[in-house]
Coordinates of C-alpha atoms in Angstrom, one line a residue:
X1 CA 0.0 0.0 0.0
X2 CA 1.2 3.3 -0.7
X3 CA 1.4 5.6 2.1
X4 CA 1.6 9.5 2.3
X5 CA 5.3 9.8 1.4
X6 CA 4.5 7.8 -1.8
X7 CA 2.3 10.3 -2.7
X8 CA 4.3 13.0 -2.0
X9 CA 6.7 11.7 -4.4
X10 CA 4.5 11.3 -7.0
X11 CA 3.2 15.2 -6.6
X12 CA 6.7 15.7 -6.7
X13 CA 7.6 13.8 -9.7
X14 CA 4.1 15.6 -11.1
X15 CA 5.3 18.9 -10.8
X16 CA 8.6 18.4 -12.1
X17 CA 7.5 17.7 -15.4
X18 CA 4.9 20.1 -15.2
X19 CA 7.6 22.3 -14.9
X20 CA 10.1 20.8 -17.8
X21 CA 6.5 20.9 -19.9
X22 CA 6.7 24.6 -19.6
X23 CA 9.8 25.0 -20.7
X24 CA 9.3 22.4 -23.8
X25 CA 6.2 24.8 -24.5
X26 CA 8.3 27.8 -23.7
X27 CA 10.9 26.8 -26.3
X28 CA 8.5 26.0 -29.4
X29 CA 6.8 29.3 -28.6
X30 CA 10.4 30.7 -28.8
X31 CA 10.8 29.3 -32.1
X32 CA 7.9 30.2 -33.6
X33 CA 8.7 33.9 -32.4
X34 CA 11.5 33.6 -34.4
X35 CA 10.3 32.1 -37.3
X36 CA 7.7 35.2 -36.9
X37 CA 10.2 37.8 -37.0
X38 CA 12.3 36.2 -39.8
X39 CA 9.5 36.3 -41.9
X40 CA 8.7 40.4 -41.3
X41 CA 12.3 40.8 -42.0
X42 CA 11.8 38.7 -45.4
X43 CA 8.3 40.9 -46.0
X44 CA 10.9 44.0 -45.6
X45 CA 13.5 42.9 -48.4
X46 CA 10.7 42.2 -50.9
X47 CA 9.6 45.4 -50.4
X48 CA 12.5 47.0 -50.6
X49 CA 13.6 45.1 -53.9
X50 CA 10.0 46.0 -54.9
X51 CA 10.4 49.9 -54.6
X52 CA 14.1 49.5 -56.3
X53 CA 12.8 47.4 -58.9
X54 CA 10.3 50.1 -59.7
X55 CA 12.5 52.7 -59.3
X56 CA 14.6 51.0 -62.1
X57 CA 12.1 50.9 -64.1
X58 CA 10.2 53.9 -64.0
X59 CA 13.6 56.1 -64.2
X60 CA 15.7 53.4 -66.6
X61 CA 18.8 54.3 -63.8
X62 CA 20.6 50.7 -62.8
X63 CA 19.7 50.0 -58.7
X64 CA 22.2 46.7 -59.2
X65 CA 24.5 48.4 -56.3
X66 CA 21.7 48.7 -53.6
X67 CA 19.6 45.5 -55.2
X68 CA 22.5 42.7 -54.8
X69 CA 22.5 43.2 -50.6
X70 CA 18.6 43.4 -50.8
X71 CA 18.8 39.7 -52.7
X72 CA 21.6 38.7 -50.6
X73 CA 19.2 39.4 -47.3
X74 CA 16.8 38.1 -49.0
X75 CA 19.0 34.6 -48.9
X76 CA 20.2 34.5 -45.9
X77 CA 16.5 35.3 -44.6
X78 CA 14.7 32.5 -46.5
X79 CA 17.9 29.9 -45.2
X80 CA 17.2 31.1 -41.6
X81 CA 13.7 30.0 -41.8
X82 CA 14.5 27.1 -43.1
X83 CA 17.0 26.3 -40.2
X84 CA 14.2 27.4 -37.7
X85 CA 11.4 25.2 -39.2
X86 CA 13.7 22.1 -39.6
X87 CA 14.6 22.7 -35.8
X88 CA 10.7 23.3 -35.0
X89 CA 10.0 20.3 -36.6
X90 CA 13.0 18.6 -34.6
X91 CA 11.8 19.6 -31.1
X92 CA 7.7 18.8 -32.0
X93 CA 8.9 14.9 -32.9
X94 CA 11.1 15.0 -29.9
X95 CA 7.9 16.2 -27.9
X96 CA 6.1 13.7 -29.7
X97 CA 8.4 10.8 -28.9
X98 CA 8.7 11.7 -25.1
X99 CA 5.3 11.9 -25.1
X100 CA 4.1 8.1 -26.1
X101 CA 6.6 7.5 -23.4
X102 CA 4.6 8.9 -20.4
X103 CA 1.5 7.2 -20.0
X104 CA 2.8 5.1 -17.2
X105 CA 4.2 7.6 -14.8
X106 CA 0.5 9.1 -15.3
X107 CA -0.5 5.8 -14.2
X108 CA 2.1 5.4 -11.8
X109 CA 1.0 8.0 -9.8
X110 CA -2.8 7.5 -10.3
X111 CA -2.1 4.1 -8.8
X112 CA -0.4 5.7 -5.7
X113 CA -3.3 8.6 -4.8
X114 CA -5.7 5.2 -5.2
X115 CA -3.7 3.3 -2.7
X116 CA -3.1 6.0 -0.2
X117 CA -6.8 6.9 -0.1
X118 CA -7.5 3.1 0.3
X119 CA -5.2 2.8 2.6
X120 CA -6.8 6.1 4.5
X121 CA -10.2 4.2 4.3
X122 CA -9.1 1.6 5.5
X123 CA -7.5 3.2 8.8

């Protein structure tokens, strides 16, 4: 029978990966953010090639000097996201893995709460 310091542990155990959960959560959220802001930084070069582009255009004067950093920005922003989403994708099929390994310290610790009140019953 389980007795109060078995469930203690088990609240214990309980709140510890409550607390790593957070963090997991905490970290996707963080990537996400990121992924966010690489993407409004992306938005920014288009525009900017955009305006250049119709600048060019509309006056027949070469933008080539201020254009090739815009496209080079515009590379190292779309390889960034990449990098983010592949790691995103890492961390939700590590999640996922951990996950389908958990179900018995749920039960683990259902089982002791079940024995400790029987056992209060029972005194």
């Amino acid at each position: 029978m389980a007795n109060w310091s078995t469930v203690k542990d088990s609240a214990a155990r309980a709140t510890n990966k409550a607390i790593r959960k957070t963090g997991e959560v905490a970290d996707v959220a963080a990537i996400y953010v990121k992924i966010k802001m690489a993407e409004a930084k992306l938005d920014g070069y288009y525009t900017t090639l955009g305006k250049l582009t119709y600048k060019q255009l509309k006056t027949g004067e070469s933008q080539a000097e201020k254009i090739k950093p815009i496209v080079d920005g515009i590379d190292a922003s779309r390889e960034k996201i990449r990098l983010l989403r592949e790691k995103l994708e890492e961390e939700k099929q590590r999640r996922k893995e951990a996950k389908a390994a958990k179900p018995e310290d749920i039960a683990d610790i259902e089982k002791a709460i079940e024995e400790a009140v029987e056992e209060g019953t029972a005194e």
